[in-house]
GROMACS .gro file of C-alpha atoms in nm:
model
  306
    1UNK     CA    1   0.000   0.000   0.000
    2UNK     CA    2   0.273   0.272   0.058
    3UNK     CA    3   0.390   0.251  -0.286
    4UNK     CA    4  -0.017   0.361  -0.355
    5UNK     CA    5   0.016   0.619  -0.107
    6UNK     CA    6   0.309   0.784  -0.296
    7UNK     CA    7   0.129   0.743  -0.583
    8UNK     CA    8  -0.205   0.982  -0.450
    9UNK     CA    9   0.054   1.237  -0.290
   10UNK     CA   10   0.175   1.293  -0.627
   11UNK     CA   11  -0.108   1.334  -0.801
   12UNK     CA   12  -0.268   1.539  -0.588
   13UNK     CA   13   0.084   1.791  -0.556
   14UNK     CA   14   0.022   1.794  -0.925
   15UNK     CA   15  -0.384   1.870  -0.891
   16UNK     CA   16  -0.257   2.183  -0.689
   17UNK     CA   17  -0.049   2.336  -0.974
   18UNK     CA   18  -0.261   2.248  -1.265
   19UNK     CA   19  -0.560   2.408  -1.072
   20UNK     CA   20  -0.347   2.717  -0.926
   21UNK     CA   21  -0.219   2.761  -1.309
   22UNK     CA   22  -0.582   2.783  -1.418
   23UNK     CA   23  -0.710   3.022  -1.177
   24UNK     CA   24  -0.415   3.254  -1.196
   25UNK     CA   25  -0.471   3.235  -1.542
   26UNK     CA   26  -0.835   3.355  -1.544
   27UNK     CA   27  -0.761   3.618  -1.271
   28UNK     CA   28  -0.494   3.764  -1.463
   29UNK     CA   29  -0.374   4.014  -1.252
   30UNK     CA   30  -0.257   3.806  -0.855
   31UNK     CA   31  -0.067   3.514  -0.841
   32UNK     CA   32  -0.038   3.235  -0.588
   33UNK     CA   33   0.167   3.232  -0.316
   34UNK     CA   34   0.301   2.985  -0.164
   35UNK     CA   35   0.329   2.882   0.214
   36UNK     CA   36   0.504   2.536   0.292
   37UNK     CA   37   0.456   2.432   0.663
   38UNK     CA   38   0.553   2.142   0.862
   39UNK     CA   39   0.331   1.981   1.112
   40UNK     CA   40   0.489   1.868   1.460
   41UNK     CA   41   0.299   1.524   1.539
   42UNK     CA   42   0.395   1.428   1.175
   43UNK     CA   43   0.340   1.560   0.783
   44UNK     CA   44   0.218   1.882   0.631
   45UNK     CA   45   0.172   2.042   0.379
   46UNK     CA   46   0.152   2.352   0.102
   47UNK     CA   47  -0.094   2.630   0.082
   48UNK     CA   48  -0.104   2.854  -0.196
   49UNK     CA   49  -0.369   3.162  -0.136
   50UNK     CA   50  -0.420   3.447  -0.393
   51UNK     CA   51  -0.612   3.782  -0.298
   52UNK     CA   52  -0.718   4.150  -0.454
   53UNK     CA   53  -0.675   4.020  -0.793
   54UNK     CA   54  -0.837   4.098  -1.087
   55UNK     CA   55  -1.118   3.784  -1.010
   56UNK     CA   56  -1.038   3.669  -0.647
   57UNK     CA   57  -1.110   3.887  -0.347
   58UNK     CA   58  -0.945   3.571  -0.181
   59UNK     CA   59  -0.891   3.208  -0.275
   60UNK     CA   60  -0.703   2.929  -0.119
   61UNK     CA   61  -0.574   2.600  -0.277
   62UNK     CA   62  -0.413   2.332  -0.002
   63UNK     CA   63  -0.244   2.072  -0.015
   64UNK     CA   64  -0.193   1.860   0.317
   65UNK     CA   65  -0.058   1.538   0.409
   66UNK     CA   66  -0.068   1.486   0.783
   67UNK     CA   67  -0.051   1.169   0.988
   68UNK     CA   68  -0.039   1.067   1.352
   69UNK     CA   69  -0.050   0.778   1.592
   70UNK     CA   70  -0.416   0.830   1.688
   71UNK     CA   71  -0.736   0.962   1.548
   72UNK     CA   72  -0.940   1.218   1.682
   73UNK     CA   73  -1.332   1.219   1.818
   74UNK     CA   74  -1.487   1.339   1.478
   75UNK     CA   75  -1.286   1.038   1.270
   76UNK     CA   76  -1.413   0.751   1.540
   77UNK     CA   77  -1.732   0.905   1.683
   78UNK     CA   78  -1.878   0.707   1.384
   79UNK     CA   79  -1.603   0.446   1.319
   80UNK     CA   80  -1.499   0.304   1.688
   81UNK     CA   81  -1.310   0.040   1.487
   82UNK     CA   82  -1.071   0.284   1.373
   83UNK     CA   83  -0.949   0.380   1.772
   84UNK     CA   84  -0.643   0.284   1.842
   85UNK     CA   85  -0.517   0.288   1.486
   86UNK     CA   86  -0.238   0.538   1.383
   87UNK     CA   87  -0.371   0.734   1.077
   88UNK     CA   88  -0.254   0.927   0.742
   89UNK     CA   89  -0.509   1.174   0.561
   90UNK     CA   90  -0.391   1.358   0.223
   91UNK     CA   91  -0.566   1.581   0.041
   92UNK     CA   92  -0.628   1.892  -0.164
   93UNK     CA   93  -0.898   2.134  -0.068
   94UNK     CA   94  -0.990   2.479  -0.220
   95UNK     CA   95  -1.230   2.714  -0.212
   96UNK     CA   96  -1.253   3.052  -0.439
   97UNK     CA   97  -1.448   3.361  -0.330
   98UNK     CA   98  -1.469   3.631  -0.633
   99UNK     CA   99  -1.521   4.003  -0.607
  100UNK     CA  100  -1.780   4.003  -0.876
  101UNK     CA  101  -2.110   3.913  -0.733
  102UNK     CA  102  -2.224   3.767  -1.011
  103UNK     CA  103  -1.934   3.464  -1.004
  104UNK     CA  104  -2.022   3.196  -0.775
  105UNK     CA  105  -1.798   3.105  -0.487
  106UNK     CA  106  -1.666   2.744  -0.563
  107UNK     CA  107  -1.496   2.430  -0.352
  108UNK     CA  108  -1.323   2.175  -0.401
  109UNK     CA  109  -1.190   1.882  -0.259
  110UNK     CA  110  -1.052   1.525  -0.300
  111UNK     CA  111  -0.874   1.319  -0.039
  112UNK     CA  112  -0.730   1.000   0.068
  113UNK     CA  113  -0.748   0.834   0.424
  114UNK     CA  114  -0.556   0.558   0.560
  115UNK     CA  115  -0.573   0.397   0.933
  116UNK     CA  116  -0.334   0.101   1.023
  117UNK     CA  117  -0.269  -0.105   1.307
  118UNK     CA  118   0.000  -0.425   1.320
  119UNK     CA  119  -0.131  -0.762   1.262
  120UNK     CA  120  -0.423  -0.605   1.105
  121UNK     CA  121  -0.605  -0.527   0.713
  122UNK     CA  122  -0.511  -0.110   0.675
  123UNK     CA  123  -0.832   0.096   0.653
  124UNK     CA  124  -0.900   0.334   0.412
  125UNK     CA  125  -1.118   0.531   0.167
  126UNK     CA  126  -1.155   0.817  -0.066
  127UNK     CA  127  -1.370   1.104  -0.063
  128UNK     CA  128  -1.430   1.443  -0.195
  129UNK     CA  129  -1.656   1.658  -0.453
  130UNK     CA  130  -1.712   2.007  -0.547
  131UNK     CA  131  -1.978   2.234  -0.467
  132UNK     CA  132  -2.111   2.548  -0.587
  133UNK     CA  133  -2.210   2.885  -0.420
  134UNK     CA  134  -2.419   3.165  -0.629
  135UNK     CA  135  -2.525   3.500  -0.496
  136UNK     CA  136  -2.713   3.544  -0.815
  137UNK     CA  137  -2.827   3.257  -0.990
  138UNK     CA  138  -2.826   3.157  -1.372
  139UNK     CA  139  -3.018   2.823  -1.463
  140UNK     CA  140  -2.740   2.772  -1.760
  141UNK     CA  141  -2.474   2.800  -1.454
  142UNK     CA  142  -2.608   2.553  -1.262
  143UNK     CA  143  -2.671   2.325  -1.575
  144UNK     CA  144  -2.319   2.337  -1.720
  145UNK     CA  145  -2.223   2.313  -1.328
  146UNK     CA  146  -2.408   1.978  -1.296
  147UNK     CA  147  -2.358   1.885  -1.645
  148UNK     CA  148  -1.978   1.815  -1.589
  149UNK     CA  149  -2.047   1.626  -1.254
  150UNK     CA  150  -2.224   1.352  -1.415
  151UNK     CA  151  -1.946   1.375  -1.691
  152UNK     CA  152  -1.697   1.306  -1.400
  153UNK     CA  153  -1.912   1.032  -1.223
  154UNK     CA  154  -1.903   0.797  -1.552
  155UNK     CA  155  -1.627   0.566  -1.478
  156UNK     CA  156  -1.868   0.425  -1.148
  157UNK     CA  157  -2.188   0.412  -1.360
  158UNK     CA  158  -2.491   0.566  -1.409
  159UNK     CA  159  -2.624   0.509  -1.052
  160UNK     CA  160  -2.335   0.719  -0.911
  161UNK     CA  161  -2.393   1.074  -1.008
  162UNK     CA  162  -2.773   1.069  -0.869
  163UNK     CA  163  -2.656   0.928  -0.541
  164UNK     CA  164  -2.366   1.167  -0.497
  165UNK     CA  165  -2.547   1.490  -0.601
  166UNK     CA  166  -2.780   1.370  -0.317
  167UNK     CA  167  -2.517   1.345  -0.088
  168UNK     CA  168  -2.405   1.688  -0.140
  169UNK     CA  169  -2.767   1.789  -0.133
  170UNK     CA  170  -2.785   1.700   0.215
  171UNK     CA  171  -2.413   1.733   0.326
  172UNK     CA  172  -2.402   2.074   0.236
  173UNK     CA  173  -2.737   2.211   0.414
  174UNK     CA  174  -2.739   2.466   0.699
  175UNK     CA  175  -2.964   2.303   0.948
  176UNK     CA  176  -3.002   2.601   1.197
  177UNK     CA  177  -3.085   2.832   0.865
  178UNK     CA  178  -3.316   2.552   0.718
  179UNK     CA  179  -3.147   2.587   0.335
  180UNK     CA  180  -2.865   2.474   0.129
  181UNK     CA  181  -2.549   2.624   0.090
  182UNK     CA  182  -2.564   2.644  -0.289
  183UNK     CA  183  -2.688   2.442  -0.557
  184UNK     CA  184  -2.500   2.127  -0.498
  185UNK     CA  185  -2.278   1.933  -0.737
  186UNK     CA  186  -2.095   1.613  -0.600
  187UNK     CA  187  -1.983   1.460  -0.215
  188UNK     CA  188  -1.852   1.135  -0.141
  189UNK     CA  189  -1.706   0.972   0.129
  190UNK     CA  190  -1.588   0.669   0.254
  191UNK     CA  191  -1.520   0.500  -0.075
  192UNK     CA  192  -1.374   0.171  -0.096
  193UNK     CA  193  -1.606  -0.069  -0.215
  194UNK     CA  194  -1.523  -0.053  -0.589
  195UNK     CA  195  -1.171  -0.115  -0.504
  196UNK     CA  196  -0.826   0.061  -0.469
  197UNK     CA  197  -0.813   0.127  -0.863
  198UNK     CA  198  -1.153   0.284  -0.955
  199UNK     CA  199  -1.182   0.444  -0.601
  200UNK     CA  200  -0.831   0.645  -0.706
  201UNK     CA  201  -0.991   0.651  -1.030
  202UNK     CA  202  -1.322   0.815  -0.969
  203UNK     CA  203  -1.068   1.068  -0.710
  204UNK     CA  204  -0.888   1.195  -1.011
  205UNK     CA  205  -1.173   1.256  -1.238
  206UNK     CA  206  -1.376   1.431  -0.992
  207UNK     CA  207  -1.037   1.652  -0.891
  208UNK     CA  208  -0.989   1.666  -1.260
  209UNK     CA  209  -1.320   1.841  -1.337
  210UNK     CA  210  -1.311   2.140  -1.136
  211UNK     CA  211  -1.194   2.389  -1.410
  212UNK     CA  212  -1.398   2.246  -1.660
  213UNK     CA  213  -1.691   2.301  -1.422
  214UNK     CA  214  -1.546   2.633  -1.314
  215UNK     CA  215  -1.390   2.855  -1.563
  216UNK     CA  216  -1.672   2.843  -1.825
  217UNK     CA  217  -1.856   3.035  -1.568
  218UNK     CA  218  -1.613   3.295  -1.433
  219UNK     CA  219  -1.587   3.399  -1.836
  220UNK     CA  220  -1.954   3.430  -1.853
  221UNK     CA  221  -2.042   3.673  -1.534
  222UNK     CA  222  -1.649   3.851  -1.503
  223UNK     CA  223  -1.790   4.136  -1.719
  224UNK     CA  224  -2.083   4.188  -1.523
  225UNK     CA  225  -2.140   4.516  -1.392
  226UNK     CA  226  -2.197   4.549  -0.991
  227UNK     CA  227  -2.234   4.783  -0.743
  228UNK     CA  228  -2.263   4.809  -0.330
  229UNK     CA  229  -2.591   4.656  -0.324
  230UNK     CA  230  -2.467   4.356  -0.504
  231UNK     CA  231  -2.163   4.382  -0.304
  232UNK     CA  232  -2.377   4.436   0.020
  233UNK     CA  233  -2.618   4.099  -0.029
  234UNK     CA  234  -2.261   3.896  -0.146
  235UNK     CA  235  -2.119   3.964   0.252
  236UNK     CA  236  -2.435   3.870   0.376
  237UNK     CA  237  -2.465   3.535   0.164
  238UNK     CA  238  -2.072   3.449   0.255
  239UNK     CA  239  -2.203   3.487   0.654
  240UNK     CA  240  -2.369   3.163   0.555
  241UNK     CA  241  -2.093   3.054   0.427
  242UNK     CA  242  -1.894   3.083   0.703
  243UNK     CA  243  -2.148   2.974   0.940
  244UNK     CA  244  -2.170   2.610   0.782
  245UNK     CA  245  -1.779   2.573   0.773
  246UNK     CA  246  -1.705   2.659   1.115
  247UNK     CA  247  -2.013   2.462   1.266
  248UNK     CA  248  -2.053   2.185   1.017
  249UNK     CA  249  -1.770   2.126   0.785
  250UNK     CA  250  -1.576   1.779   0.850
  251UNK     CA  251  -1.257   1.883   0.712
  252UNK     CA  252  -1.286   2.180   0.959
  253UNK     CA  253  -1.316   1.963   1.248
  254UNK     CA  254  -1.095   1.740   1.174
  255UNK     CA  255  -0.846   1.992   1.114
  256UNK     CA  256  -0.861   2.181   1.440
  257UNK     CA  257  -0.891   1.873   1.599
  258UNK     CA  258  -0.544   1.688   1.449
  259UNK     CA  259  -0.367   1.997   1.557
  260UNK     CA  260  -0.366   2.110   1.255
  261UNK     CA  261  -0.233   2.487   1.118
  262UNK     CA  262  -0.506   2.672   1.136
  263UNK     CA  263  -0.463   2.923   0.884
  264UNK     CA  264  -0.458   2.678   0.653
  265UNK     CA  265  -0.761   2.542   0.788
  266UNK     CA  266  -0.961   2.854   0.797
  267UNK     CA  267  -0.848   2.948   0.461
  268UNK     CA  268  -1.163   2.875   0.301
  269UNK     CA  269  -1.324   3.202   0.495
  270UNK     CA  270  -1.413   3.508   0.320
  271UNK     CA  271  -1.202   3.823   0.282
  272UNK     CA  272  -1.466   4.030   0.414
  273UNK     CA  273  -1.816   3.930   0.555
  274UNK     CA  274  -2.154   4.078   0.719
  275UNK     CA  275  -2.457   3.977   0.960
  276UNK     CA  276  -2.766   4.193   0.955
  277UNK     CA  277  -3.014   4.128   1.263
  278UNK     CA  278  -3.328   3.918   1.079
  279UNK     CA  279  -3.204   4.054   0.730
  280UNK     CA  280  -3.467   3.939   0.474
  281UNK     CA  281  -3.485   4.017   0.087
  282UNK     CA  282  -3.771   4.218  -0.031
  283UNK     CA  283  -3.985   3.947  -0.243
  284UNK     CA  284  -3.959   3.875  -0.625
  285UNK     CA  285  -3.596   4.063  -0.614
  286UNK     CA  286  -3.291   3.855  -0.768
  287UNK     CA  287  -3.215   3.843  -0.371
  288UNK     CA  288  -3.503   3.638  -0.277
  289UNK     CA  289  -3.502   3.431  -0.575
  290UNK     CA  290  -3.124   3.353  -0.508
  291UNK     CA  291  -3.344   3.131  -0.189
  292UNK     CA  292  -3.684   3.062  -0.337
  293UNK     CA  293  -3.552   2.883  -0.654
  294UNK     CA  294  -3.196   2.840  -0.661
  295UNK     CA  295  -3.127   2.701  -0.328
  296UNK     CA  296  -3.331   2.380  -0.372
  297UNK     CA  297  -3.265   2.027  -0.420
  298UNK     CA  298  -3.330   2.072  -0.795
  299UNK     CA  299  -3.247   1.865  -1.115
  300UNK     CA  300  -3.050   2.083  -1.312
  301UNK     CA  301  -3.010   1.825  -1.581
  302UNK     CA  302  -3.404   1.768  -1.580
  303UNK     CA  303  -3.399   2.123  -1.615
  304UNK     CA  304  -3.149   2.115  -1.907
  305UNK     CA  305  -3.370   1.801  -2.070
  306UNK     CA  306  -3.722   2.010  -2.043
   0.00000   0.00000   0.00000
């Protein structure tokens, strides 16, 4: 298994620079920098973050591969057979919040997971998916957006891109707010039972995806003209945004509680954010249609079909 394991880290070190190439690319005007960082119970990892660019208020792309001799309560709260085990978790994770209102905020991320223990079978999985964030919602958006999940689901079937745009239907939902953080795309976790070479398989082409599901759309809505009430509902929307991460998020959990660097952690957080006391859009605006149709368990592809 550890010459597998070498083989993920590198693919995923590479999924970081193809990905970081693209975005710089489309922002044209900031660049990625990079932050190497060493972890002291074992691994770490490289973040690359880009801000006040000509597309990205902020953005951060990470790469981490941390390991230690015992899990924490979020990774065996649900899997007590895993206590006791020491552990390696690798990964890239990303998430990119534009200036321009009218560009979606996007994440990513894919990952491997490994627990071992002498004498005994190593445990492990893959997981991941992308997910999309719109303060103003366009149906062909969230059609092409959809469009290349199922694309990047093909090598598991046809069963697998219904089940996983479920997942992230339901993963991805604010509980205390009663609505979705966006409109969905993909989530998996815990994948193993198609085997070591179509799990790593079905990793890369969902990593692989992301700019073709993402930089179709920053082309279409960079142009768009915006102004502080645009700007004003965005902050609002990212408090959402924030709230899920910090209360919800696994990979946030499980982060903070590894050890792990935080700023790398919190990376995915918005540049600049707002809470208004019982804020509510004023009905039939773009704002209130951004909730009433867009943030619902839709079928975008029925959508594309009808």
């Amino acid at each position: 298994m550890q010459h597998r394991t070498a083989e993920i880290k590198a693919y995923l070190i590479n999924l970081q620079d193809q990905i970081c190439d693209g975005l710089a690319k489309a922002d044209g005007k900031a660049e990625f920098i990079n932050d190497e960082w060493q972890r002291d119970e074992g691994g770490g990892g490289r973040s690359r973050v880009i801000s006040d660019g000509g597309i990205f208020e902020k953005g951060g792309v990470n790469f981490s591969h941390v390991m230690g001799a015992g899990l924490p309560a979020s990774a065996t709260a649900a899997r007590p057979e895993l206590a006791g085990r020491s552990f390696q978790a690798m990964g890239v994770s990303l998430v990119m919040h534009p200036n321009n209102p009218y560009i979606p905020t996007s994440h990513m991320n894919v990952r491997f997971f490994i627990a071992e223990k002498p004498g005994e079978k190593p445990v492990w999985w893959f997981g991941g998916g992308f997910d999309l964030t719109p303060y103003y919602g366009f149906d062909e958006d969230c059609i092409h957006w959809h469009r290349v999940a199922k694309n990047a689901c093909d090598c598991l079937g046809d069963e697998a891109y219904p089940k996983y745009k479920q997942w992230c239907d339901d993963y991805f939902y604010i509980k205390h707010r009663q609505e979705p953080r966006g409109i969905g795309g993909l989530f998996f976790d815990d994948l193993n039972e198609p085997g070591f070479d179509l799990s790593f398989e079905f990793m890369r082409s969902v990593g692989d995806a992301y700019l073709a599901a993402y930089l179709p759309i920053i082309e279409k809505r960079r142009s768009m003209s915006f102004g502080e009430h645009e700007k004003s509902f965005q902050k609002i929307r990212r408090g959402r945004y924030v709230e899920f991460n910090l209360v919800y998020d696994r990979g946030t959990l499980f982060g903070l509680q590894t050890g792990g660097r935080t700023e790398s952690i919190l990376m995915s957080l918005p540049a600049e954010v707002s809470w208004q006391y019982n804020w509510q859009p004023q009905a039939g605006t773009e704002e209130a249609k951004l909730t009433d149709y867009y943030l619902q368990s839709r079928d975008w592809l029925g959508c594309e079909q009808g």
